[in-house]
XYZ file of C-alpha atoms in Angstrom:
769
model
C 144.196 111.361 -49.792
C 140.990 111.963 -47.800
C 139.123 114.763 -49.584
C 142.126 115.689 -51.767
C 142.209 114.500 -55.358
C 145.712 113.469 -56.301
C 146.967 113.755 -59.863
C 147.741 110.699 -61.924
C 150.952 108.974 -60.895
C 153.717 108.768 -63.489
C 157.217 107.346 -63.707
C 159.703 109.254 -65.853
C 163.376 108.303 -66.028
C 162.851 106.029 -63.031
C 161.405 108.815 -60.845
C 157.861 108.655 -59.460
C 155.870 111.872 -59.976
C 152.841 112.785 -57.880
C 150.888 115.901 -58.811
C 153.623 116.551 -61.334
C 156.303 116.732 -58.634
C 159.141 114.242 -58.037
C 158.394 111.961 -55.110
C 161.155 110.132 -53.268
C 159.892 106.621 -52.613
C 160.573 105.975 -48.900
C 158.866 102.665 -48.191
C 158.740 99.590 -45.991
C 157.241 96.179 -46.563
C 154.601 94.848 -44.181
C 153.640 91.168 -44.649
C 150.094 91.565 -43.333
C 149.455 87.878 -44.056
C 152.022 86.836 -41.410
C 150.383 88.926 -38.677
C 147.072 89.058 -36.857
C 144.630 91.574 -38.293
C 144.268 93.168 -34.859
C 147.924 94.298 -35.070
C 147.675 96.021 -38.436
C 146.516 99.405 -37.196
C 149.241 99.667 -34.544
C 152.055 98.568 -36.848
C 150.981 100.857 -39.686
C 150.824 103.777 -37.280
C 154.352 103.056 -36.088
C 155.645 102.820 -39.648
C 154.002 106.154 -40.390
C 155.623 107.637 -37.266
C 158.974 106.554 -38.701
C 158.342 108.973 -41.574
C 157.418 106.379 -44.178
C 155.097 107.391 -46.997
C 154.656 104.061 -48.765
C 153.832 100.494 -47.750
C 154.693 97.572 -50.004
C 152.968 94.230 -49.642
C 152.729 90.962 -51.494
C 149.359 89.328 -52.098
C 150.144 85.592 -51.672
C 148.086 83.578 -54.126
C 148.133 80.517 -51.869
C 146.851 82.636 -48.957
C 143.856 84.077 -50.809
C 142.674 81.240 -53.076
C 141.626 78.193 -51.073
C 140.351 74.716 -51.763
C 137.442 74.034 -49.409
C 135.456 70.794 -49.727
C 137.001 70.255 -53.142
C 135.970 73.680 -54.411
C 138.206 76.682 -55.003
C 137.283 80.134 -53.748
C 138.916 83.493 -53.171
C 138.947 85.229 -49.820
C 140.026 88.875 -49.828
C 137.740 89.995 -46.985
C 138.633 87.652 -44.122
C 135.681 85.245 -44.289
C 137.872 82.218 -43.603
C 140.679 83.896 -41.627
C 141.042 87.447 -40.310
C 144.422 88.158 -41.887
C 143.038 87.364 -45.346
C 141.078 90.635 -45.170
C 143.491 92.480 -47.418
C 140.744 94.948 -48.334
C 140.640 96.121 -44.709
C 144.433 96.278 -44.547
C 144.515 98.554 -47.586
C 141.715 100.699 -46.197
C 143.784 101.193 -43.032
C 146.689 102.323 -45.216
C 144.399 104.818 -46.899
C 143.092 106.126 -43.569
C 146.677 106.771 -42.493
C 147.523 108.443 -45.822
C 150.002 105.733 -46.700
C 150.416 104.859 -50.363
C 150.788 101.210 -51.394
C 152.814 99.279 -53.940
C 150.785 96.132 -54.655
C 152.758 92.963 -55.387
C 150.445 90.162 -56.573
C 153.142 87.896 -58.026
C 151.955 85.368 -59.090
C 155.236 84.028 -57.643
C 156.368 86.162 -54.693
C 159.116 84.179 -52.862
C 158.817 86.060 -49.520
C 159.908 82.831 -47.781
C 156.403 81.402 -48.262
C 155.641 77.784 -49.160
C 156.234 77.182 -52.873
C 157.012 80.883 -53.352
C 153.388 81.781 -52.656
C 152.009 79.654 -55.496
C 149.079 77.408 -54.577
C 149.755 73.684 -54.519
C 147.252 73.055 -57.336
C 149.455 74.752 -59.970
C 152.386 72.448 -59.228
C 153.047 69.990 -62.076
C 153.014 67.227 -59.439
C 149.375 68.086 -58.681
C 148.258 68.952 -62.200
C 149.793 66.767 -64.896
C 148.465 69.127 -67.592
C 150.951 71.797 -66.435
C 154.481 71.238 -67.689
C 157.505 71.997 -65.550
C 160.179 74.562 -66.253
C 163.294 72.659 -67.410
C 167.029 73.302 -67.239
C 169.608 72.368 -69.887
C 169.684 68.738 -68.721
C 165.922 68.436 -69.152
C 165.482 68.351 -65.368
C 162.690 70.297 -63.644
C 163.682 73.593 -62.053
C 162.480 73.301 -58.457
C 161.478 75.450 -55.498
C 160.774 74.395 -51.870
C 157.174 73.198 -51.773
C 154.721 72.992 -48.902
C 155.515 69.436 -47.810
C 158.389 68.195 -45.661
C 161.233 66.291 -47.232
C 162.419 62.982 -45.838
C 164.483 64.686 -43.123
C 161.275 66.082 -41.617
C 162.749 69.581 -41.310
C 163.240 71.106 -44.754
C 160.795 71.513 -47.608
C 160.543 68.969 -50.393
C 161.648 70.509 -53.720
C 158.763 70.810 -56.151
C 158.991 71.497 -59.890
C 158.029 75.030 -60.906
C 155.420 75.535 -63.623
C 156.765 76.528 -67.034
C 155.795 80.226 -67.135
C 154.571 80.069 -70.745
C 152.634 76.824 -70.352
C 149.074 77.633 -71.565
C 147.334 75.767 -68.720
C 149.418 77.572 -66.106
C 148.862 80.908 -67.853
C 145.103 80.358 -67.615
C 145.505 79.909 -63.869
C 147.651 83.059 -63.636
C 145.051 84.985 -65.623
C 142.382 83.711 -63.221
C 144.391 84.898 -60.193
C 145.471 88.286 -61.538
C 141.971 88.913 -62.886
C 140.539 88.391 -59.409
C 143.174 90.680 -57.888
C 142.333 93.366 -60.413
C 138.579 93.107 -59.898
C 138.555 92.777 -56.110
C 141.590 94.843 -55.068
C 143.361 96.956 -57.685
C 140.403 98.575 -59.456
C 138.378 99.610 -56.368
C 141.460 100.728 -54.418
C 143.514 102.371 -57.153
C 145.045 105.805 -56.838
C 143.749 108.472 -56.394
C 140.548 107.101 -54.800
C 142.524 104.358 -53.064
C 146.062 103.902 -51.764
C 147.475 101.614 -54.508
C 149.625 103.705 -56.836
C 152.102 101.186 -58.298
C 151.826 97.509 -59.257
C 154.833 95.185 -59.187
C 154.911 92.334 -61.690
C 156.576 89.057 -60.717
C 159.425 88.939 -58.261
C 163.143 89.278 -59.022
C 162.479 88.156 -62.553
C 159.983 85.321 -62.804
C 160.863 82.927 -59.994
C 163.423 85.097 -58.143
C 165.977 83.920 -60.695
C 166.758 86.871 -62.956
C 170.488 86.504 -62.334
C 170.846 82.842 -63.273
C 172.930 81.744 -66.319
C 171.182 81.073 -69.655
C 171.373 77.286 -69.425
C 169.355 77.288 -66.182
C 166.009 77.838 -67.950
C 163.729 77.399 -69.792
C 163.856 74.347 -72.055
C 160.191 73.359 -71.639
C 158.101 72.802 -74.765
C 156.156 76.047 -74.319
C 159.375 78.025 -73.950
C 161.020 76.384 -76.980
C 157.957 77.207 -79.040
C 158.331 80.873 -78.157
C 162.105 80.704 -78.736
C 161.538 79.538 -82.303
C 159.010 82.323 -82.780
C 161.685 84.808 -81.682
C 164.154 83.275 -84.142
C 161.605 83.684 -86.924
C 161.127 87.355 -85.996
C 164.892 87.964 -85.807
C 166.030 86.155 -88.966
C 162.863 86.496 -91.084
C 163.592 83.397 -93.174
C 164.937 79.925 -92.504
C 167.303 80.340 -95.467
C 168.933 83.361 -93.873
C 169.211 81.496 -90.576
C 170.916 78.564 -92.342
C 173.227 80.839 -94.290
C 174.467 82.589 -91.148
C 174.657 79.497 -88.921
C 176.049 77.088 -91.498
C 173.059 74.752 -91.014
C 170.538 73.008 -93.277
C 167.224 73.147 -91.393
C 164.020 72.973 -93.426
C 161.711 74.325 -90.704
C 161.960 76.406 -87.515
C 160.626 73.532 -85.432
C 163.784 71.539 -86.168
C 166.025 74.055 -84.401
C 167.126 73.129 -80.897
C 168.774 75.654 -78.553
C 172.266 75.156 -77.222
C 172.424 73.461 -73.835
C 176.113 73.430 -73.031
C 179.301 75.057 -74.181
C 181.042 73.122 -76.927
C 184.354 74.166 -78.392
C 183.350 76.344 -81.376
C 185.367 75.487 -84.458
C 184.239 78.545 -86.411
C 182.722 81.902 -85.705
C 179.284 80.910 -86.946
C 179.061 78.477 -84.047
C 178.851 81.457 -81.675
C 175.532 82.607 -83.137
C 173.606 79.773 -81.516
C 174.869 80.862 -78.081
C 173.953 84.457 -78.846
C 170.472 83.369 -79.951
C 169.713 81.557 -76.704
C 171.240 84.233 -74.449
C 169.384 87.088 -76.147
C 166.217 85.018 -75.890
C 166.498 85.295 -72.110
C 165.429 88.954 -71.976
C 162.815 88.441 -74.679
C 161.370 85.596 -72.608
C 161.138 87.858 -69.555
C 159.636 90.656 -71.630
C 156.925 88.317 -72.918
C 156.038 87.153 -69.429
C 155.826 90.726 -68.166
C 153.614 91.548 -71.159
C 151.296 88.667 -70.365
C 151.073 89.511 -66.659
C 150.234 93.142 -67.398
C 147.598 92.061 -69.923
C 145.962 89.913 -67.244
C 145.957 92.879 -64.850
C 145.203 95.954 -66.973
C 145.376 99.219 -65.039
C 146.306 102.849 -65.606
C 148.818 102.594 -62.774
C 152.509 102.182 -63.658
C 154.021 98.697 -63.534
C 157.374 98.145 -61.826
C 159.649 95.139 -61.510
C 162.372 94.365 -58.961
C 165.508 92.702 -60.281
C 168.118 91.004 -58.115
C 171.848 91.674 -58.600
C 174.387 89.598 -60.509
C 175.851 86.624 -58.698
C 179.620 86.333 -58.353
C 181.818 85.458 -61.311
C 182.305 83.277 -63.236
C 179.318 83.934 -65.494
C 177.697 86.390 -63.084
C 177.542 89.842 -64.675
C 177.385 88.627 -68.286
C 174.591 86.192 -67.447
C 172.711 88.960 -65.646
C 173.161 91.410 -68.526
C 171.777 88.824 -70.925
C 168.545 88.483 -69.000
C 168.068 91.964 -67.511
C 167.478 94.328 -70.428
C 165.068 97.049 -69.241
C 165.656 99.116 -72.394
C 163.550 96.554 -74.257
C 160.659 96.290 -71.773
C 157.967 98.743 -72.844
C 155.625 100.089 -70.148
C 157.476 98.265 -67.353
C 159.675 100.343 -65.070
C 162.962 99.204 -63.586
C 163.441 98.586 -59.878
C 165.812 96.400 -57.917
C 166.511 94.484 -54.739
C 169.558 92.941 -53.049
C 170.129 89.618 -51.180
C 173.654 88.838 -52.481
C 175.656 89.624 -49.351
C 176.846 92.355 -47.010
C 178.095 95.305 -49.061
C 180.052 96.855 -46.192
C 182.028 93.606 -45.771
C 182.534 92.303 -49.312
C 183.874 94.591 -52.075
C 182.533 92.235 -54.742
C 179.015 92.607 -53.351
C 179.355 96.391 -53.423
C 180.574 96.332 -57.028
C 177.840 94.011 -58.268
C 175.221 96.014 -56.401
C 176.429 99.102 -58.269
C 176.013 97.301 -61.617
C 172.413 96.656 -60.596
C 171.727 100.225 -59.448
C 173.401 101.884 -62.443
C 172.095 99.626 -65.220
C 168.917 101.708 -65.343
C 167.373 104.368 -63.133
C 164.756 103.224 -60.655
C 163.926 102.569 -57.024
C 165.386 100.081 -54.587
C 162.225 98.061 -53.965
C 163.650 95.674 -51.336
C 166.614 96.205 -49.030
C 167.338 93.728 -46.253
C 166.557 95.452 -42.948
C 166.597 92.430 -40.679
C 166.291 89.052 -42.388
C 169.213 87.149 -40.879
C 168.098 83.663 -41.950
C 169.648 82.690 -44.322
C 171.373 85.999 -45.117
C 173.673 86.241 -42.126
C 173.891 87.680 -38.630
C 175.210 91.134 -39.754
C 171.627 92.059 -40.665
C 170.816 92.113 -36.963
C 172.505 95.510 -36.871
C 171.119 98.867 -37.953
C 174.424 100.059 -39.403
C 174.651 97.242 -41.962
C 171.126 97.902 -43.261
C 171.635 101.665 -43.263
C 174.967 101.329 -45.134
C 173.402 99.302 -47.950
C 170.477 101.694 -48.235
C 172.813 104.692 -48.518
C 174.853 102.814 -51.119
C 171.769 102.343 -53.284
C 170.716 105.984 -52.913
C 174.234 107.229 -53.664
C 174.284 105.035 -56.788
C 171.128 106.729 -58.038
C 168.180 104.841 -56.506
C 165.020 106.948 -56.694
C 163.576 105.281 -53.605
C 164.333 102.671 -50.983
C 162.435 99.932 -49.190
C 162.999 98.388 -45.760
C 162.227 94.679 -46.075
C 160.496 94.167 -43.839
C 159.579 97.164 -41.693
C 157.595 95.007 -39.275
C 158.444 91.706 -37.608
C 155.698 89.048 -37.485
C 155.184 85.650 -35.872
C 151.496 84.826 -36.283
C 151.123 82.863 -39.521
C 149.964 79.298 -40.138
C 151.645 76.309 -41.785
C 149.555 76.589 -44.942
C 151.311 79.848 -45.693
C 154.746 78.945 -44.344
C 155.658 75.882 -42.346
C 159.443 76.139 -42.504
C 160.561 79.616 -41.391
C 161.580 80.212 -37.812
C 159.588 82.888 -36.021
C 159.695 85.856 -35.956
C 159.950 86.930 -39.583
C 162.247 88.703 -40.022
C 164.338 88.105 -36.942
C 165.428 91.756 -36.480
C 162.933 94.150 -38.061
C 162.867 97.888 -37.249
C 159.548 97.269 -35.485
C 159.704 93.836 -33.919
C 156.944 91.246 -33.739
C 155.817 92.509 -30.320
C 155.422 96.018 -31.721
C 158.511 97.461 -30.042
C 160.266 100.283 -31.893
C 163.958 99.339 -32.139
C 167.141 101.395 -32.775
C 166.800 100.376 -36.443
C 163.532 102.284 -36.583
C 165.254 105.336 -35.139
C 167.943 105.540 -37.832
C 165.322 104.712 -40.485
C 163.191 107.619 -39.213
C 166.220 109.946 -39.424
C 166.764 108.930 -43.037
C 163.070 109.374 -43.817
C 163.006 112.840 -42.250
C 166.010 113.875 -44.319
C 164.278 112.604 -47.464
C 160.968 114.206 -46.455
C 162.704 117.585 -46.398
C 165.011 117.159 -49.361
C 164.036 114.054 -51.351
C 162.248 115.971 -54.134
C 165.149 118.385 -54.466
C 167.662 115.547 -54.434
C 165.865 113.909 -57.368
C 166.553 117.101 -59.352
C 170.312 116.849 -58.775
C 172.865 115.075 -60.942
C 176.221 113.534 -60.063
C 179.153 114.630 -62.227
C 179.937 111.635 -64.451
C 182.901 112.287 -66.717
C 182.954 108.733 -68.103
C 180.617 105.885 -69.012
C 181.027 102.191 -69.612
C 179.482 101.089 -72.891
C 177.713 97.738 -72.634
C 177.479 95.830 -75.905
C 175.087 93.044 -75.050
C 176.110 90.553 -77.777
C 179.474 90.246 -76.012
C 177.660 89.372 -72.782
C 175.506 86.854 -74.669
C 178.628 84.836 -75.418
C 180.608 85.711 -72.299
C 177.792 84.350 -70.137
C 178.840 80.854 -71.163
C 182.508 81.209 -70.261
C 184.669 82.260 -67.355
C 186.048 85.742 -66.952
C 189.490 84.183 -66.398
C 191.654 81.706 -68.230
C 190.946 78.630 -66.130
C 188.699 75.776 -67.129
C 185.404 75.569 -65.296
C 185.108 72.180 -63.687
C 182.229 69.757 -64.075
C 181.612 70.196 -60.363
C 181.145 73.956 -60.786
C 178.772 74.090 -63.730
C 178.651 70.916 -65.731
C 180.246 72.880 -68.574
C 183.810 72.767 -69.907
C 185.172 75.883 -71.576
C 188.317 77.517 -72.822
C 188.882 81.142 -73.577
C 190.764 80.788 -76.893
C 189.212 79.094 -79.929
C 190.313 78.488 -83.513
C 188.167 78.723 -86.591
C 188.419 77.633 -90.216
C 187.267 80.920 -91.728
C 185.792 84.201 -90.645
C 182.825 84.655 -92.975
C 181.859 85.832 -96.437
C 182.660 89.439 -97.134
C 179.512 89.567 -99.248
C 176.276 87.903 -98.133
C 174.827 88.022 -101.637
C 177.516 85.843 -103.228
C 178.208 82.627 -101.348
C 181.141 81.833 -103.629
C 182.907 85.090 -102.810
C 185.768 84.162 -100.486
C 187.249 87.654 -100.308
C 187.833 88.599 -96.697
C 187.976 85.014 -95.414
C 190.892 84.303 -93.118
C 192.035 81.614 -90.766
C 193.390 82.006 -87.273
C 192.082 82.302 -83.737
C 189.658 84.536 -81.897
C 189.022 85.372 -78.271
C 185.654 84.588 -76.788
C 183.937 87.953 -76.127
C 183.410 89.073 -72.572
C 181.911 92.111 -70.917
C 181.020 91.596 -67.242
C 184.487 91.004 -65.718
C 185.841 94.070 -67.524
C 182.935 96.175 -66.276
C 183.606 95.071 -62.703
C 187.308 95.927 -63.051
C 186.412 99.344 -64.489
C 184.109 100.032 -61.525
C 186.741 98.974 -59.005
C 189.332 101.366 -60.410
C 186.951 104.329 -60.724
C 185.658 103.775 -57.179
C 189.204 103.898 -55.834
C 189.376 107.479 -57.155
C 185.802 108.419 -56.168
C 184.935 109.133 -59.790
C 181.299 108.458 -60.619
C 180.339 106.918 -63.964
C 177.447 105.806 -66.094
C 176.545 102.474 -67.676
C 175.019 102.800 -71.146
C 173.581 100.209 -73.518
C 175.372 101.063 -76.761
C 172.679 99.537 -78.963
C 169.701 101.380 -77.473
C 171.156 104.580 -75.965
C 170.448 107.645 -78.112
C 173.485 109.581 -79.246
C 172.756 112.499 -76.898
C 172.849 110.091 -73.948
C 176.423 109.188 -74.913
C 177.675 112.655 -75.792
C 177.044 113.951 -72.265
C 180.092 111.890 -71.219
C 183.533 113.311 -72.138
C 184.932 109.765 -72.086
C 183.315 106.512 -73.234
C 185.012 103.165 -72.669
C 184.126 99.617 -73.679
C 185.571 96.159 -73.963
C 186.533 95.622 -77.598
C 185.957 92.401 -79.530
C 186.186 91.278 -83.141
C 182.595 92.130 -84.139
C 179.993 94.856 -83.652
C 176.915 95.751 -85.689
C 177.208 98.518 -88.240
C 174.681 100.847 -86.575
C 176.515 100.808 -83.243
C 179.878 101.359 -84.921
C 178.407 104.382 -86.710
C 176.988 105.692 -83.422
C 180.413 105.494 -81.787
C 181.911 107.408 -84.714
C 179.211 110.067 -84.270
C 180.133 110.215 -80.574
C 183.736 111.001 -81.552
C 182.558 113.551 -84.120
C 180.812 115.331 -81.252
C 184.078 115.647 -79.344
C 183.872 112.528 -77.208
C 186.994 110.547 -76.384
C 186.497 106.832 -77.193
C 188.565 104.192 -75.389
C 188.407 100.557 -76.482
C 190.118 97.799 -74.557
C 192.193 95.273 -76.476
C 190.624 95.039 -79.946
C 188.764 97.080 -82.554
C 185.853 95.293 -84.247
C 186.355 94.495 -87.920
C 183.185 92.442 -88.540
C 179.475 93.161 -88.093
C 176.974 91.132 -86.027
C 176.611 88.587 -88.835
C 180.425 88.272 -89.025
C 180.657 90.059 -92.367
C 183.471 92.498 -92.967
C 182.704 95.871 -91.336
C 185.606 98.235 -90.649
C 183.812 101.467 -89.744
C 185.714 101.827 -86.468
C 188.934 100.372 -87.876
C 188.988 103.218 -90.386
C 189.021 105.687 -87.466
C 191.709 103.797 -85.552
C 194.013 106.800 -85.202
C 191.288 108.711 -83.300
C 190.521 105.864 -80.881
C 192.612 105.036 -77.841
C 193.056 101.262 -77.939
C 194.251 100.114 -74.516
C 195.996 96.761 -73.965
C 194.314 94.519 -71.434
C 197.492 94.456 -69.324
C 197.218 98.203 -68.715
C 193.465 98.078 -68.109
C 193.801 95.320 -65.510
C 196.998 96.648 -63.985
C 195.466 98.476 -61.040
C 196.484 102.009 -62.017
C 194.218 102.452 -64.999
C 192.296 105.211 -63.207
C 195.475 107.242 -62.865
C 196.112 106.648 -66.571
C 192.678 108.105 -67.369
C 193.410 111.191 -65.279
C 196.645 111.710 -67.214
C 194.520 111.621 -70.383
C 192.405 114.486 -69.047
C 189.591 112.730 -67.161
C 188.355 115.218 -64.551
C 187.967 114.288 -60.892
C 184.883 116.144 -59.610
C 186.137 115.700 -56.044
C 189.185 114.530 -54.175
C 188.676 112.460 -51.030
C 191.176 111.114 -48.542
C 190.430 108.708 -45.745
C 187.185 106.792 -45.460
C 185.668 105.842 -48.837
C 183.403 105.894 -50.890
C 182.189 109.430 -51.619
C 179.536 110.583 -54.107
C 178.778 114.181 -55.071
C 175.420 115.382 -56.437
C 174.959 118.916 -57.771
C 171.755 120.902 -58.295
C 171.553 122.425 -61.786
C 169.871 125.661 -60.703
C 171.348 126.639 -57.338
C 174.455 126.346 -55.222
C 173.349 123.149 -53.490
C 175.287 119.882 -53.306
C 174.690 116.551 -51.608
C 177.572 114.426 -50.379
C 177.250 110.733 -49.538
C 180.096 109.262 -47.497
C 180.495 105.535 -46.835
C 183.331 104.811 -44.417
C 185.619 101.848 -44.768
C 185.785 99.203 -42.079
C 189.413 100.116 -41.504
C 190.871 103.482 -40.522
C 189.373 106.169 -38.327
C 186.195 106.985 -40.200
C 187.538 110.470 -41.010
C 187.200 111.742 -44.577
C 188.646 114.926 -46.074
C 186.927 116.062 -49.267
C 187.536 118.972 -51.592
C 185.587 120.052 -54.657
C 184.714 123.175 -56.604
C 181.156 124.495 -56.379
C 179.448 127.498 -57.972
C 180.564 129.655 -55.031
C 184.158 128.499 -55.115
C 186.300 125.775 -53.566
C 184.829 123.801 -50.661
C 186.751 121.871 -48.047
C 184.776 119.224 -46.190
C 185.757 117.094 -43.215
C 183.561 114.323 -41.867
C 183.924 111.812 -39.042
C 181.543 108.892 -38.656
C 181.822 105.367 -37.307
C 183.821 102.987 -39.504
C 181.571 100.836 -41.657
C 178.872 103.494 -41.528
C 177.615 106.380 -43.653
C 176.596 110.020 -43.791
C 174.630 112.448 -45.980
C 175.349 116.177 -46.113
C 173.391 118.933 -47.804
C 175.659 121.880 -48.518
C 174.181 125.208 -49.547
C 176.610 127.958 -50.426
C 179.487 127.476 -48.030
C 177.381 126.142 -45.156
C 175.987 122.815 -43.996
C 172.215 123.087 -44.126
C 171.511 119.452 -43.204
C 173.463 116.432 -42.023
C 172.747 112.834 -41.144
C 175.751 111.370 -39.328
C 175.952 107.860 -37.892
C 178.509 107.764 -35.104
C 177.416 104.377 -33.740
C 178.285 101.133 -35.507
C 176.557 98.459 -33.462
C 177.961 95.706 -35.702
C 181.637 96.637 -35.401
C 181.227 98.127 -31.909
C 182.828 101.318 -33.140
C 181.623 104.546 -31.536
C 182.777 108.057 -32.423
C 181.667 111.610 -31.753
C 180.427 112.555 -35.208
C 181.199 115.850 -36.837
C 181.214 117.486 -40.244
C 182.730 120.739 -41.369
C 182.415 122.720 -44.595
C 184.886 125.602 -44.675
C 183.997 127.407 -41.397
C 180.566 125.792 -40.932
C 180.601 122.897 -38.441
C 178.194 120.388 -36.901
C 179.393 118.085 -34.137
C 178.293 116.031 -31.142
C 180.371 115.762 -27.992
C 179.715 112.036 -27.436
C 179.079 109.080 -29.798
C 175.546 109.072 -31.198
C 173.510 109.151 -34.393
C 172.790 112.727 -35.333
C 170.298 114.491 -37.604
C 170.493 118.250 -38.081
C 168.204 120.168 -40.477
C 168.203 123.923 -40.909
C 164.776 125.540 -40.667
C 165.061 129.187 -41.600
C 167.389 130.800 -39.060
C 167.127 127.882 -36.627
C 168.141 124.224 -36.613
C 166.152 121.085 -35.880
C 168.346 118.555 -34.061
C 167.644 114.904 -33.280
C 169.899 112.459 -31.453
C 169.589 108.677 -31.151
C 171.597 105.753 -29.777
C 173.825 107.943 -27.600
C 176.386 105.889 -25.694
C 175.905 107.914 -22.504
C 173.788 110.725 -21.072
C 172.971 114.157 -22.478
C 174.449 115.093 -25.844
C 175.682 118.585 -26.642
C 175.528 119.443 -30.327
C 177.497 122.204 -32.006
C 175.987 123.572 -35.212
C 176.652 126.721 -37.225
C 176.649 129.763 -34.926
C 174.899 127.811 -32.172
C 175.332 125.208 -29.480
C 172.593 123.202 -27.801
């Protein structure tokens, strides 16, 4: 910044480009509104000294729009309170050459009262604003700004229906003020703001919730019926496909609970409401961006799927970035400790691989209510490496700075400090977390742009067919009934039907192709999670592709394509899969080949190619050795790893450079032996790090040119003398410590942190020091 004029910022394939060059997004959040303005300069300087290039910050609506003497007014310059001077905060960022991702909400969560919304938009305060409703017609709530009867927790308040016209006018008023006062005058390149985040983790931090959770308000149902009209074109076609007799769109009510479907047509209503979930989010993102027009790219941060039942299918139904024009994918976490819970790791990978983008919030110290493991640097570092290894084009430490100087109007319920264990604590002390974060940032400063040019070998992809998830979201991944206590819904996996459907839509009397029998409720998410688990056990990387929207060339880059099969699939997707096979791809379908299209008419495009398709029984797929079965079929293993898992390999397309990410298990010795073939021949790698920790290696030719090794696991109290070796090139420390080594020409830059005792001697290629 300063006197330099930076080129327009762009996002392409999830990567941020500055001046036409890929930019790895190393960032930390600083909640300026929880701190005194006099601390801002010091804390920003310390974040910069940690190697960070980007600051993220929410703009809390309730903090900046006040009601004084019955009149509402905005304060962005600190007239009423010093830490409302967000203009000065952003100017300090600019002075320090720190870029900013602006996050104006309107709902921000961030552990603020009522998610950062002002009290006057609550339906309890303004009866003209309707509440968001769940399937029972009950308001969807969020902790408000008043105490409940126990005097300790927050009273739950109804959330505004996002499409309510009165609420939207208020949102337009807020985002318009943010644009005029903050975004426009401080936009890149003249100012530090270079990205704008819309919403938070969906709309109300609820992107992963099941389809019956929201939104059954009048404004939402009006838009739902509009979507039906756009999808079906005519009420007669809707009636014909659903077996109904409606005379107008307004008569149609969405499903609210799972009822035993007696015929296939009954499934369409569930598909309608589930597919509406992503259309609903798309419309809200469209409205928010229209209220805040800017030439800067918009990003969103989505939270991961919750645990099964319903988890992944429900998430897939709502999170459909392929259908969100001009809004770029990003993600966050908050579902658990990935180094401790394999299910968390697997669901986090679904999130990271669904679409390419940056990790826009990783927990680096919020222990309440997320658990005491986040006190420790290793846990936060592990999850960050996991996201990067899975393809994240940036990471964010939430929050980089601890704070304890906010008032009750903003937040009256959180214990201080917030967070409890930030890299830079609320007194301004730089902690061991900041040291390992600075090591990671220095590695990315040197190699982040190059790393974004690399690709992991992915010999196989999972094909997501969203209509299966639309139905599967309502049912369990297993065979058990879901109790009333769990969900309020009763389901079974097997259903019977009276007939399939007409073979010909044009002749309702034509019964050719009708049959009777039973069908299995489609599912997608549980099978995807099982697929991931088996591929991870072999350290084989993979893609996740949306079969309906992915272009053919995106599929043909995978030698193998696998999907959960069900009884129906639209004609266009069936034809695309046939074209994939025509291009030499090997198609694997689990359990069943589709024989109907999306309207349940006869469609046997794939059935006619049955001899070319490998149809796998579910027993084999779920048996635990399916990965070995794939290898016997010819699936290539880009690397072989023994010992601590998981391992990811990235290869540069133009030079003999590879990156290895190693995440050690919590059991074992933390030693991993890896072998793979590079352009210069076979490479043998050996790495030792603390169990439950991680490492990054940059290998050029047959030598280690950079390494980040964590030998200290403060959480597990495991301490090892780290080392890594590639063929005859070795880097090692003689005592337990965290170690960063970067080659600079003929010399090496070495940094050590968190050593368990005195002076550390480091061995690196051809040298010792």
